[in-house]
Amino acid sequence: MSEEENPSPPLTEDATPKVPRRVLAPKPKPVAGSEKKEDNKVVKLLEKNPLGMTLPEMAGGTRQLKKIRQLRPQLAEALNTGLVMPISQRAGHTVYKLVKHMGPR
């Protein structure tokens, strides 16, 4: 047997078949609108109380620091998209109200 009769080369590290890597597709960004309102807990809480609430009231009390920290980014997102507006101060905290509940006072 000569080398010409056996066409397969010896296996080396470079010759091992490589499995293609799976790449996760980027998630589509939701459009600002009705989909955004459903995802945001701050908006959900303010829909239940059209008179307006402070962040500690949304979290269930002034000492609910963990819940307040979780709601802060969602409140900032709602403020940036224009869904929520600050309207007044109550007990040293800003009262936020949904824009759709804003009206003549």
CSV table of N, CA and C in Angstrom, one decimal:
chain,number,residue,atom,x,y,z
A,1,MET,N,0.8,-1.2,0.0
A,1,MET,CA,0.0,0.0,0.0
A,1,MET,C,0.9,1.2,0.0
A,2,SER,N,0.6,2.1,-0.9
A,2,SER,CA,1.3,3.3,-1.0
A,2,SER,C,0.5,4.5,-0.4
A,3,GLU,N,1.1,5.6,-0.3
A,3,GLU,CA,0.3,6.8,0.2
A,3,GLU,C,-0.7,7.2,-0.8
A,4,GLU,N,-0.6,7.0,-2.1
A,4,GLU,CA,-1.6,7.4,-3.1
A,4,GLU,C,-2.9,6.6,-2.9
A,5,GLU,N,-2.8,5.4,-2.5
A,5,GLU,CA,-4.0,4.5,-2.4
A,5,GLU,C,-4.8,5.0,-1.2
A,6,ASN,N,-4.2,5.5,-0.2
A,6,ASN,CA,-5.0,6.0,1.0
A,6,ASN,C,-5.0,7.5,1.0
A,7,PRO,N,-6.1,8.1,0.4
A,7,PRO,CA,-6.1,9.6,0.2
A,7,PRO,C,-6.4,10.3,1.5
A,8,SER,N,-6.9,9.7,2.6
A,8,SER,CA,-7.2,10.5,3.8
A,8,SER,C,-6.0,10.8,4.6
A,9,PRO,N,-5.8,12.1,4.9
A,9,PRO,CA,-4.6,12.5,5.7
A,9,PRO,C,-4.8,12.1,7.1
A,10,PRO,N,-3.7,12.0,7.9
A,10,PRO,CA,-3.8,11.6,9.3
A,10,PRO,C,-4.5,12.8,10.0
A,11,LEU,N,-5.3,12.4,11.0
A,11,LEU,CA,-6.1,13.4,11.8
A,11,LEU,C,-5.1,14.2,12.7
A,12,THR,N,-5.2,15.5,12.7
A,12,THR,CA,-4.5,16.4,13.5
A,12,THR,C,-5.5,17.3,14.2
A,13,GLU,N,-5.0,18.2,15.1
A,13,GLU,CA,-5.9,19.1,15.8
A,13,GLU,C,-6.6,20.1,14.8
A,14,ASP,N,-5.9,20.5,13.7
A,14,ASP,CA,-6.4,21.4,12.7
A,14,ASP,C,-7.5,20.7,11.9
A,15,ALA,N,-7.3,19.4,11.7
A,15,ALA,CA,-8.2,18.7,10.8
A,15,ALA,C,-9.5,18.2,11.4
A,16,THR,N,-9.7,18.4,12.7
A,16,THR,CA,-10.9,18.0,13.4
A,16,THR,C,-12.0,18.9,12.9
A,17,PRO,N,-13.2,18.4,12.6
A,17,PRO,CA,-14.3,19.2,12.2
A,17,PRO,C,-14.8,20.1,13.3
A,18,LYS,N,-14.9,21.4,13.0
A,18,LYS,CA,-15.4,22.4,14.0
A,18,LYS,C,-16.9,22.6,13.9
A,19,VAL,N,-17.5,22.6,15.0
A,19,VAL,CA,-18.9,22.8,15.1
A,19,VAL,C,-19.2,24.3,15.0
A,20,PRO,N,-20.1,24.8,14.1
A,20,PRO,CA,-20.4,26.2,14.1
A,20,PRO,C,-21.0,26.7,15.4
A,21,ARG,N,-20.6,27.9,15.8
A,21,ARG,CA,-21.1,28.4,17.1
A,21,ARG,C,-22.5,29.0,16.9
A,22,ARG,N,-23.3,28.8,17.9
A,22,ARG,CA,-24.6,29.3,17.8
A,22,ARG,C,-24.6,30.8,18.4
A,23,VAL,N,-25.1,31.7,17.6
A,23,VAL,CA,-25.2,33.1,18.0
A,23,VAL,C,-26.6,33.4,18.3
A,24,LEU,N,-26.9,34.1,19.5
A,24,LEU,CA,-28.2,34.5,19.8
A,24,LEU,C,-28.6,35.7,18.9
A,25,ALA,N,-29.8,35.7,18.4
A,25,ALA,CA,-30.2,36.8,17.6
A,25,ALA,C,-30.6,37.9,18.6
A,26,PRO,N,-30.3,39.2,18.3
A,26,PRO,CA,-30.7,40.3,19.2
A,26,PRO,C,-32.2,40.4,19.3
A,27,LYS,N,-32.7,40.7,20.5
A,27,LYS,CA,-34.1,40.8,20.7
A,27,LYS,C,-34.6,42.1,20.1
A,28,PRO,N,-35.7,42.1,19.4
A,28,PRO,CA,-36.2,43.3,18.8
A,28,PRO,C,-36.6,44.3,19.9
A,29,LYS,N,-36.3,45.6,19.7
A,29,LYS,CA,-36.7,46.6,20.7
A,29,LYS,C,-38.1,46.9,20.6
A,30,PRO,N,-38.9,46.9,21.7
A,30,PRO,CA,-40.3,47.3,21.5
A,30,PRO,C,-40.5,48.7,21.2
A,31,VAL,N,-41.5,49.0,20.4
A,31,VAL,CA,-41.8,50.4,20.1
A,31,VAL,C,-42.5,51.1,21.2
A,32,ALA,N,-42.2,52.4,21.5
A,32,ALA,CA,-42.8,53.1,22.5
A,32,ALA,C,-44.3,53.2,22.2
A,33,GLY,N,-45.1,52.8,23.1
A,33,GLY,CA,-46.6,52.8,22.9
A,33,GLY,C,-47.3,51.8,23.9
A,34,SER,N,-48.2,51.1,23.4
A,34,SER,CA,-49.0,50.2,24.2
A,34,SER,C,-48.2,49.1,24.8
A,35,GLU,N,-47.2,48.6,24.0
A,35,GLU,CA,-46.4,47.5,24.6
A,35,GLU,C,-45.6,47.9,25.7
A,36,LYS,N,-45.1,49.2,25.7
A,36,LYS,CA,-44.2,49.7,26.7
A,36,LYS,C,-45.0,49.9,28.0
A,37,LYS,N,-46.2,50.3,27.9
A,37,LYS,CA,-47.0,50.6,29.1
A,37,LYS,C,-47.3,49.3,29.9
A,38,GLU,N,-47.5,48.2,29.2
A,38,GLU,CA,-47.8,46.9,29.8
A,38,GLU,C,-46.6,46.4,30.6
A,39,ASP,N,-45.4,46.6,30.1
A,39,ASP,CA,-44.2,46.1,30.7
A,39,ASP,C,-43.8,46.9,32.0
A,40,ASN,N,-44.2,48.1,32.1
A,40,ASN,CA,-43.7,49.0,33.1
A,40,ASN,C,-44.6,48.9,34.3
A,41,LYS,N,-44.0,48.5,35.5
A,41,LYS,CA,-44.8,48.4,36.7
A,41,LYS,C,-45.2,49.7,37.2
A,42,VAL,N,-44.4,50.7,37.0
A,42,VAL,CA,-44.8,52.1,37.5
A,42,VAL,C,-46.1,52.5,36.8
A,43,VAL,N,-46.1,52.3,35.5
A,43,VAL,CA,-47.3,52.7,34.8
A,43,VAL,C,-48.5,51.9,35.3
A,44,LYS,N,-48.4,50.6,35.5
A,44,LYS,CA,-49.5,49.8,36.0
A,44,LYS,C,-50.0,50.3,37.3
A,45,LEU,N,-49.0,50.7,38.2
A,45,LEU,CA,-49.4,51.1,39.6
A,45,LEU,C,-50.2,52.5,39.5
A,46,LEU,N,-49.7,53.3,38.6
A,46,LEU,CA,-50.3,54.7,38.5
A,46,LEU,C,-51.7,54.6,37.8
A,47,GLU,N,-51.9,53.5,36.9
A,47,GLU,CA,-53.2,53.4,36.3
A,47,GLU,C,-54.2,53.0,37.4
A,48,LYS,N,-53.8,52.3,38.4
A,48,LYS,CA,-54.7,51.9,39.5
A,48,LYS,C,-55.1,53.1,40.3
A,49,ASN,N,-54.2,54.1,40.4
A,49,ASN,CA,-54.4,55.3,41.3
A,49,ASN,C,-54.2,56.5,40.5
A,50,PRO,N,-55.3,57.1,39.8
A,50,PRO,CA,-55.2,58.2,39.0
A,50,PRO,C,-54.8,59.5,39.7
A,51,LEU,N,-54.9,59.5,41.1
A,51,LEU,CA,-54.6,60.8,41.8
A,51,LEU,C,-53.1,61.0,41.9
A,52,GLY,N,-52.3,60.0,41.7
A,52,GLY,CA,-50.9,60.2,41.7
A,52,GLY,C,-50.3,59.5,43.0
A,53,MET,N,-49.0,59.1,42.9
A,53,MET,CA,-48.4,58.4,44.0
A,53,MET,C,-46.9,58.8,44.0
A,54,THR,N,-46.3,58.7,45.2
A,54,THR,CA,-44.9,58.9,45.3
A,54,THR,C,-44.2,57.5,45.1
A,55,LEU,N,-42.9,57.5,44.9
A,55,LEU,CA,-42.2,56.2,44.7
A,55,LEU,C,-42.3,55.3,45.9
A,56,PRO,N,-42.2,55.8,47.2
A,56,PRO,CA,-42.3,55.0,48.3
A,56,PRO,C,-43.8,54.4,48.4
A,57,GLU,N,-44.8,55.2,48.0
A,57,GLU,CA,-46.1,54.7,48.0
A,57,GLU,C,-46.3,53.5,47.0
A,58,MET,N,-45.6,53.7,45.9
A,58,MET,CA,-45.7,52.6,44.9
A,58,MET,C,-45.1,51.3,45.4
A,59,ALA,N,-44.0,51.5,46.2
A,59,ALA,CA,-43.3,50.3,46.7
A,59,ALA,C,-44.0,49.7,47.9
A,60,GLY,N,-45.0,50.4,48.5
A,60,GLY,CA,-45.7,49.9,49.6
A,60,GLY,C,-45.2,50.4,50.9
A,61,GLY,N,-44.5,51.4,51.0
A,61,GLY,CA,-44.0,52.0,52.3
A,61,GLY,C,-42.7,52.6,52.1
A,62,THR,N,-42.4,53.6,53.0
A,62,THR,CA,-41.1,54.3,52.9
A,62,THR,C,-39.9,53.4,53.2
A,63,ARG,N,-40.0,52.4,53.9
A,63,ARG,CA,-38.9,51.5,54.2
A,63,ARG,C,-38.7,50.3,53.3
A,64,GLN,N,-39.4,50.3,52.2
A,64,GLN,CA,-39.3,49.2,51.3
A,64,GLN,C,-38.2,49.5,50.3
A,65,LEU,N,-37.0,49.6,50.8
A,65,LEU,CA,-35.8,50.1,50.0
A,65,LEU,C,-35.5,49.2,48.8
A,66,LYS,N,-35.7,47.9,48.9
A,66,LYS,CA,-35.4,47.0,47.8
A,66,LYS,C,-36.4,47.2,46.7
A,67,LYS,N,-37.6,47.3,47.0
A,67,LYS,CA,-38.7,47.5,46.0
A,67,LYS,C,-38.5,48.9,45.4
A,68,ILE,N,-38.1,49.9,46.2
A,68,ILE,CA,-37.9,51.3,45.6
A,68,ILE,C,-36.8,51.2,44.6
A,69,ARG,N,-35.7,50.5,44.9
A,69,ARG,CA,-34.5,50.5,44.0
A,69,ARG,C,-34.9,49.8,42.7
A,70,GLN,N,-35.8,48.8,42.8
A,70,GLN,CA,-36.2,48.1,41.6
A,70,GLN,C,-37.2,49.0,40.7
A,71,LEU,N,-37.9,49.9,41.4
A,71,LEU,CA,-38.9,50.7,40.6
A,71,LEU,C,-38.2,52.0,40.0
A,72,ARG,N,-37.1,52.4,40.6
A,72,ARG,CA,-36.4,53.6,40.1
A,72,ARG,C,-36.1,53.6,38.6
A,73,PRO,N,-35.5,52.6,38.1
A,73,PRO,CA,-35.2,52.6,36.6
A,73,PRO,C,-36.4,52.6,35.8
A,74,GLN,N,-37.5,51.9,36.3
A,74,GLN,CA,-38.7,51.9,35.5
A,74,GLN,C,-39.4,53.3,35.5
A,75,LEU,N,-39.3,54.0,36.7
A,75,LEU,CA,-39.8,55.3,36.8
A,75,LEU,C,-39.1,56.2,35.8
A,76,ALA,N,-37.8,56.1,35.8
A,76,ALA,CA,-36.9,56.9,34.9
A,76,ALA,C,-37.3,56.7,33.4
A,77,GLU,N,-37.5,55.4,33.1
A,77,GLU,CA,-37.9,55.1,31.7
A,77,GLU,C,-39.3,55.7,31.4
A,78,ALA,N,-40.2,55.6,32.3
A,78,ALA,CA,-41.5,56.2,32.0
A,78,ALA,C,-41.5,57.7,31.9
A,79,LEU,N,-40.6,58.3,32.7
A,79,LEU,CA,-40.4,59.8,32.6
A,79,LEU,C,-39.8,60.1,31.2
A,80,ASN,N,-38.8,59.4,30.8
A,80,ASN,CA,-38.2,59.7,29.5
A,80,ASN,C,-39.1,59.5,28.3
A,81,THR,N,-40.0,58.5,28.4
A,81,THR,CA,-40.9,58.3,27.3
A,81,THR,C,-42.1,59.2,27.3
A,82,GLY,N,-42.2,59.9,28.4
A,82,GLY,CA,-43.3,60.9,28.5
A,82,GLY,C,-44.6,60.3,29.0
A,83,LEU,N,-44.6,59.1,29.6
A,83,LEU,CA,-45.8,58.5,30.1
A,83,LEU,C,-46.2,59.0,31.5
A,84,VAL,N,-45.2,59.5,32.2
A,84,VAL,CA,-45.5,59.9,33.6
A,84,VAL,C,-44.9,61.3,33.8
A,85,MET,N,-45.6,62.1,34.6
A,85,MET,CA,-45.1,63.5,34.9
A,85,MET,C,-45.1,63.7,36.4
A,86,PRO,N,-44.1,64.4,36.9
A,86,PRO,CA,-44.1,64.8,38.3
A,86,PRO,C,-45.1,66.0,38.5
A,87,ILE,N,-45.9,65.9,39.5
A,87,ILE,CA,-46.9,67.0,39.7
A,87,ILE,C,-46.8,67.8,40.9
A,88,SER,N,-46.3,67.2,42.0
A,88,SER,CA,-46.3,67.9,43.3
A,88,SER,C,-45.3,67.2,44.3
A,89,GLN,N,-45.3,67.7,45.5
A,89,GLN,CA,-44.5,67.1,46.6
A,89,GLN,C,-45.5,66.6,47.7
A,90,ARG,N,-45.3,65.5,48.2
A,90,ARG,CA,-46.1,65.0,49.4
A,90,ARG,C,-45.1,64.3,50.3
A,91,ALA,N,-45.0,64.8,51.5
A,91,ALA,CA,-44.2,64.3,52.6
A,91,ALA,C,-42.7,64.3,52.1
A,92,GLY,N,-42.3,65.3,51.4
A,92,GLY,CA,-40.9,65.3,50.9
A,92,GLY,C,-40.6,64.4,49.7
A,93,HIS,N,-41.6,63.8,49.1
A,93,HIS,CA,-41.4,62.9,48.0
A,93,HIS,C,-42.2,63.5,46.8
A,94,THR,N,-41.6,63.3,45.6
A,94,THR,CA,-42.3,63.8,44.4
A,94,THR,C,-43.5,62.9,44.1
A,95,VAL,N,-44.6,63.5,43.8
A,95,VAL,CA,-45.8,62.7,43.4
A,95,VAL,C,-45.8,62.6,41.8
A,96,TYR,N,-46.0,61.4,41.3
A,96,TYR,CA,-46.0,61.2,39.9
A,96,TYR,C,-47.4,60.8,39.4
A,97,LYS,N,-47.7,61.3,38.3
A,97,LYS,CA,-49.1,61.0,37.7
A,97,LYS,C,-49.0,60.6,36.3
A,98,LEU,N,-49.8,59.7,35.8
A,98,LEU,CA,-49.9,59.3,34.4
A,98,LEU,C,-50.3,60.5,33.6
A,99,VAL,N,-49.7,60.7,32.4
A,99,VAL,CA,-50.0,61.8,31.5
A,99,VAL,C,-51.5,61.7,31.1
A,100,LYS,N,-52.0,60.5,30.9
A,100,LYS,CA,-53.4,60.4,30.4
A,100,LYS,C,-54.4,60.8,31.4
A,101,HIS,N,-54.0,60.8,32.7
A,101,HIS,CA,-54.9,61.3,33.8
A,101,HIS,C,-54.7,62.8,34.1
A,102,MET,N,-53.7,63.4,33.4
A,102,MET,CA,-53.5,64.8,33.6
A,102,MET,C,-54.7,65.6,33.0
A,103,GLY,N,-55.2,66.5,33.7
A,103,GLY,CA,-56.3,67.3,33.2
A,103,GLY,C,-56.4,68.6,33.9
A,104,PRO,N,-57.4,69.4,33.6
A,104,PRO,CA,-57.5,70.7,34.3
A,104,PRO,C,-57.8,70.4,35.8
A,105,ARG,N,-57.1,71.3,36.6
A,105,ARG,CA,-57.2,71.1,38.0
A,105,ARG,C,-58.2,72.1,38.5
